[in-house]
Coordinates of N, CA, C and O in Angstrom, one line a residue:
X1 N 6.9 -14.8 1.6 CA 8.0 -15.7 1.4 C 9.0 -15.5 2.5 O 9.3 -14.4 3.0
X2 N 9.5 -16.8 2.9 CA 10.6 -16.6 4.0 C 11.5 -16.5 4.1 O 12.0 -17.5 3.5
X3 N 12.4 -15.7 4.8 CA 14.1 -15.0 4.7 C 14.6 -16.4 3.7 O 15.0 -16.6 2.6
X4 N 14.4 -16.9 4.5 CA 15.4 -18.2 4.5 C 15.0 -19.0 2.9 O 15.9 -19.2 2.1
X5 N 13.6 -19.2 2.7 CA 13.5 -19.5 1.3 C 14.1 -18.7 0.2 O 14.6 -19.2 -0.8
X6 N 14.0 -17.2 0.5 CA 14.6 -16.2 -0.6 C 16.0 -16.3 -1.0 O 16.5 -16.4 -2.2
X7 N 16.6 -16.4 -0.1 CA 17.7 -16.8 0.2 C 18.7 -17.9 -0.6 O 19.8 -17.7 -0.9
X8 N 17.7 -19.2 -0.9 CA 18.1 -19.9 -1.5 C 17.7 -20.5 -3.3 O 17.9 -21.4 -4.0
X9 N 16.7 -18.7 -3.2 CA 16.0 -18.9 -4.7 C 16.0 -17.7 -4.8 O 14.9 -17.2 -5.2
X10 N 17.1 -16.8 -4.6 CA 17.1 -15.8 -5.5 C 17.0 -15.7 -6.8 O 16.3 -14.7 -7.1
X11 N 17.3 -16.3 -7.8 CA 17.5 -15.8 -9.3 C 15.6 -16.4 -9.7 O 14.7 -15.9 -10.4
X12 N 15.6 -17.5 -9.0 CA 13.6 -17.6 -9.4 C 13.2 -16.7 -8.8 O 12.5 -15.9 -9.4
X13 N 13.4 -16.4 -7.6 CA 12.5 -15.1 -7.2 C 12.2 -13.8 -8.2 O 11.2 -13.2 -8.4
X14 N 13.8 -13.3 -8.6 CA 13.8 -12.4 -9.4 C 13.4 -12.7 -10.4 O 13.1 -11.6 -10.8
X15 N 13.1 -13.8 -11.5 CA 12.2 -14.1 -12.5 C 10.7 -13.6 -11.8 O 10.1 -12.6 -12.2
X16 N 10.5 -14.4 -11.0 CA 8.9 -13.9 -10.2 C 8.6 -12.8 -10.6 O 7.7 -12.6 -11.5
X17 N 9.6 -11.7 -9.6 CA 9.6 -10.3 -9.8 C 9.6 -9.4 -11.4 O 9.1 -8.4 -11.7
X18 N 10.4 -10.1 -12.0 CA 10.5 -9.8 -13.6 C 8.9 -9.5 -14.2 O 8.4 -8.6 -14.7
X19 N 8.5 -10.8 -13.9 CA 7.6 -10.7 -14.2 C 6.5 -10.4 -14.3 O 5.6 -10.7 -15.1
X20 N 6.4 -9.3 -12.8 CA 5.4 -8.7 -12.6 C 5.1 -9.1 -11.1 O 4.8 -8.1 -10.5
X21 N 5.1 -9.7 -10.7 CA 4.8 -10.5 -9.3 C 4.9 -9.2 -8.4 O 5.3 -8.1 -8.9
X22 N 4.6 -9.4 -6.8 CA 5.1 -8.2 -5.9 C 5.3 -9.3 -4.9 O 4.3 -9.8 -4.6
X23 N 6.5 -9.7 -4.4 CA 6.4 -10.7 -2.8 C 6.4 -9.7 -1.8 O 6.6 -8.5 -2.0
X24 N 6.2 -10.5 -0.3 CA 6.3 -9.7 0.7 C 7.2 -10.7 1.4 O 6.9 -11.8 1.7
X25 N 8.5 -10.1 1.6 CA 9.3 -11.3 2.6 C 9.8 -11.2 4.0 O 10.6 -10.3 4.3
X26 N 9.4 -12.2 4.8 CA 9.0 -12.8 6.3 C 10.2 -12.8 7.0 O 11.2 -13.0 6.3
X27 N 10.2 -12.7 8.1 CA 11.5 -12.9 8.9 C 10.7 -13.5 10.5 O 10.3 -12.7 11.4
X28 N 10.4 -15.4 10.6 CA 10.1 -15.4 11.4 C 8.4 -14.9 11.3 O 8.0 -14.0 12.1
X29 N 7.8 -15.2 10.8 CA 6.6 -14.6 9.9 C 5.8 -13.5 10.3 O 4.6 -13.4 10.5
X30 N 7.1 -12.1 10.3 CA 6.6 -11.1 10.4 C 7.6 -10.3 9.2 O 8.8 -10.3 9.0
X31 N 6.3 -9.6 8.5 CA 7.0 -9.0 7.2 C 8.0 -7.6 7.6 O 8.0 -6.6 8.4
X32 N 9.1 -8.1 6.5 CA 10.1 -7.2 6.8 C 10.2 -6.1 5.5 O 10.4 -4.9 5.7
X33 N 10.2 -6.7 4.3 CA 10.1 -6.4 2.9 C 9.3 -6.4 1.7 O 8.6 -7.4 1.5
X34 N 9.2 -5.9 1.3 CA 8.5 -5.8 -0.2 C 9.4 -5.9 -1.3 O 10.1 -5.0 -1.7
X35 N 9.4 -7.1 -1.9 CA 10.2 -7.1 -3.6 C 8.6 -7.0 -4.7 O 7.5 -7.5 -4.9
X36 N 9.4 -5.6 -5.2 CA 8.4 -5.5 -6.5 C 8.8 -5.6 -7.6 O 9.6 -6.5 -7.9
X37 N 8.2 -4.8 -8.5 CA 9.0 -4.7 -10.2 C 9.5 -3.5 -10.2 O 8.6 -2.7 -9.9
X38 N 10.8 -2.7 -10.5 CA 11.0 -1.7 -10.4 C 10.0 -0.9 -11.3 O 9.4 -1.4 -12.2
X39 N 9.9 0.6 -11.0 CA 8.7 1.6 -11.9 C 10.1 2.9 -12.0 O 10.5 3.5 -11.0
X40 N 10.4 3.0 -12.8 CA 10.8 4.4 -13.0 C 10.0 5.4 -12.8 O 9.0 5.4 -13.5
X41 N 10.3 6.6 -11.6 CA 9.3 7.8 -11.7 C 9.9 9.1 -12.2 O 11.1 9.1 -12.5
X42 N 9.4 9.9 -12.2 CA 9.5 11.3 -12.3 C 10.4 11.7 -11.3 O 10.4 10.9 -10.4
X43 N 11.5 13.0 -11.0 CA 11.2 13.9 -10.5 C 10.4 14.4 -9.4 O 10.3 14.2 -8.2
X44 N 9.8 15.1 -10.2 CA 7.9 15.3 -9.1 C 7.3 13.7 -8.3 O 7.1 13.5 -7.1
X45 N 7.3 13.1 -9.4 CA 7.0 11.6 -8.3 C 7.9 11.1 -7.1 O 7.5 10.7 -6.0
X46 N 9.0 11.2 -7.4 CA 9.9 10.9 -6.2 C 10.0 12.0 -4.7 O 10.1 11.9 -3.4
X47 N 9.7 13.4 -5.9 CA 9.7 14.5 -4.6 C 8.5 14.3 -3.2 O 8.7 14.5 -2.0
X48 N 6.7 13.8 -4.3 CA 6.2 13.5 -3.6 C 6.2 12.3 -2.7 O 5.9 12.1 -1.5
X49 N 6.5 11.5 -3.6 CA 6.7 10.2 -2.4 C 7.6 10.3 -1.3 O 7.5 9.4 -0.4
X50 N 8.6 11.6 -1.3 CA 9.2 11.8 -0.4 C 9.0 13.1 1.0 O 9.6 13.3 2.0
X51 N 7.7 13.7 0.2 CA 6.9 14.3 1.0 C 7.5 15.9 1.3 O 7.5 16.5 2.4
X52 N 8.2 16.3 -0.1 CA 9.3 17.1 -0.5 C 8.1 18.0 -1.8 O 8.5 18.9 -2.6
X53 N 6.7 17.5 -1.9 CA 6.0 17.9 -2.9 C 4.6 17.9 -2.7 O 4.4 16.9 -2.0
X54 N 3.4 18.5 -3.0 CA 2.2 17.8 -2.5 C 1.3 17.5 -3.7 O 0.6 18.5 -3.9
X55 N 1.0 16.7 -4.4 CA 0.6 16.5 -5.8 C -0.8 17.8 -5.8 O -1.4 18.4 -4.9
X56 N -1.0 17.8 -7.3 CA -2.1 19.0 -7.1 C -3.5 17.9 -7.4 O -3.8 16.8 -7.9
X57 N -4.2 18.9 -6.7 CA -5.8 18.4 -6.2 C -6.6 18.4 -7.9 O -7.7 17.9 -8.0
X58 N -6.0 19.0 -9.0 CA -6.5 19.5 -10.2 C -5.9 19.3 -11.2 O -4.8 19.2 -10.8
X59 N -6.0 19.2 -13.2 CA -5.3 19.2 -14.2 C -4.8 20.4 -14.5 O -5.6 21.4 -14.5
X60 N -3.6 20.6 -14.6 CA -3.4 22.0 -15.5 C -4.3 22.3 -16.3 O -4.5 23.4 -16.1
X61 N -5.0 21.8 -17.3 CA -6.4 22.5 -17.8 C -7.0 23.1 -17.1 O -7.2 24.3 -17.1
X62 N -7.6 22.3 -16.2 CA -8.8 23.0 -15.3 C -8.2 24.2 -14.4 O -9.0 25.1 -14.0
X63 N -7.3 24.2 -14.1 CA -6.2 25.2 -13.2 C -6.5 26.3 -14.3 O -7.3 27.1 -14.0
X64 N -5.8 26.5 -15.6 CA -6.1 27.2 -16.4 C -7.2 28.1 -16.8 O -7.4 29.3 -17.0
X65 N -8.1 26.7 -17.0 CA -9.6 27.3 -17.2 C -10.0 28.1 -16.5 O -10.7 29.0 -17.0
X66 N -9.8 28.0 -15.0 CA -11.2 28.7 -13.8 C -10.0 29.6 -13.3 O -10.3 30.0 -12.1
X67 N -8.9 30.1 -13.5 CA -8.4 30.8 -12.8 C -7.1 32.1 -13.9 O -5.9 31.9 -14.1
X68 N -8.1 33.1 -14.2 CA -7.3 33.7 -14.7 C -6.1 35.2 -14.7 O -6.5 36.2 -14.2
X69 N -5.0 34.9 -15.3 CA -4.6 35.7 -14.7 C -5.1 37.2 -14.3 O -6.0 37.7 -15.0
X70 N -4.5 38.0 -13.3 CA -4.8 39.2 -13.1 C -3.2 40.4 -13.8 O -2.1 40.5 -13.4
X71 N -4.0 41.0 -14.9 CA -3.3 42.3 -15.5 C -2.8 43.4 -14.4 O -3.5 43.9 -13.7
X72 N -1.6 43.5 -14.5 CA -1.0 44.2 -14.1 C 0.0 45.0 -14.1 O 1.1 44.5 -14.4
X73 N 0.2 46.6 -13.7 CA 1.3 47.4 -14.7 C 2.7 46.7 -13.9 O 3.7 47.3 -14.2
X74 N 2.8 45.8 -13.1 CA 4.3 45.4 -12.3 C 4.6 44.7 -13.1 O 3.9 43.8 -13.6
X75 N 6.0 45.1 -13.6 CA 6.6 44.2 -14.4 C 8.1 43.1 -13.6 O 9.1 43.5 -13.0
X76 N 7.7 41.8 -13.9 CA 8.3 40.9 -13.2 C 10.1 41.5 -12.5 O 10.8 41.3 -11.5
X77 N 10.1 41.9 -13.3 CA 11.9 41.8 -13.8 C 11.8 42.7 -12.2 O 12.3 42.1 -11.3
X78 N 11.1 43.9 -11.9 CA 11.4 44.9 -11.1 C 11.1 44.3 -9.7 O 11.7 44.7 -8.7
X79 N 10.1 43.1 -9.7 CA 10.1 42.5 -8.2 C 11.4 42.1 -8.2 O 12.0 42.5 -7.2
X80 N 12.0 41.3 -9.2 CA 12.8 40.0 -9.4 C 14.1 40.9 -8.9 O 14.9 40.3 -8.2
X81 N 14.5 42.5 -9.3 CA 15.2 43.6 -8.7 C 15.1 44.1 -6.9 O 15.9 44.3 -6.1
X82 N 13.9 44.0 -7.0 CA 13.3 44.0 -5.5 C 13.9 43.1 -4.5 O 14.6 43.5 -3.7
X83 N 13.6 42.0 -4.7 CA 13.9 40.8 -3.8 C 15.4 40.4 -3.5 O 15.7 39.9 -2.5
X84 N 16.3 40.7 -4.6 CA 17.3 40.5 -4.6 C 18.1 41.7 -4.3 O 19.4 41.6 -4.5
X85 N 17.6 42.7 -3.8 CA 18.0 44.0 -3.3 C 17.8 43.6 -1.8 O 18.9 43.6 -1.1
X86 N 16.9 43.2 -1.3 CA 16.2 42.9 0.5 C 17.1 41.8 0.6 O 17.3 41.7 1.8
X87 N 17.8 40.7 -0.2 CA 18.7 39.5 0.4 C 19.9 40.1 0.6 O 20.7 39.4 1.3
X88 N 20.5 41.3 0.0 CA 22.0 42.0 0.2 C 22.0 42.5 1.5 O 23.0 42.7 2.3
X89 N 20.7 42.8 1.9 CA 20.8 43.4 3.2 C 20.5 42.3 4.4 O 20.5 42.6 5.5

């Protein structure tokens, strides 16, 4: 669709878009825009679309399943003492 058409049919266009539609709109017929339907995302979705995140390759089930933890006498708290002892310095 072109600048100049959108322009003068916005509120149909945005019906379009209401309803599901996706335009791509032209300036001189090279694309400048994309009108979609808005999608509410996530959080996490936005992080990765922003490339601030990397989606995981697997379900947390299967993450779960094949990978289990390792027992050990370190108790969290005392790294969690650790680490914030080495940032004072």
């Amino acid at each position: 669709m072109g600048l100049r058409e959108l322009g003068q049919n916005v509120s149909r266009v945005m019906e379009r878009i209401k309803k599901g539609e996706s335009l791509v709109v032209t300036e001189h017929g090279t694309p400048i825009a994309r009108l979609e339907p808005y999608k509410a995302r996530s959080r996490l979705d936005d992080m990765i679309a922003d490339g601030d995140a990397i989606p995981s390759e697997i379900s947390i089930e299967e993450f779960l399943a094949t990978h289990v933890p390792i027992e050990s006498d370190i108790r969290l708290s005392d790294v969690l003492r650790e680490m914030r002892d080495e940032e004072r310095w």
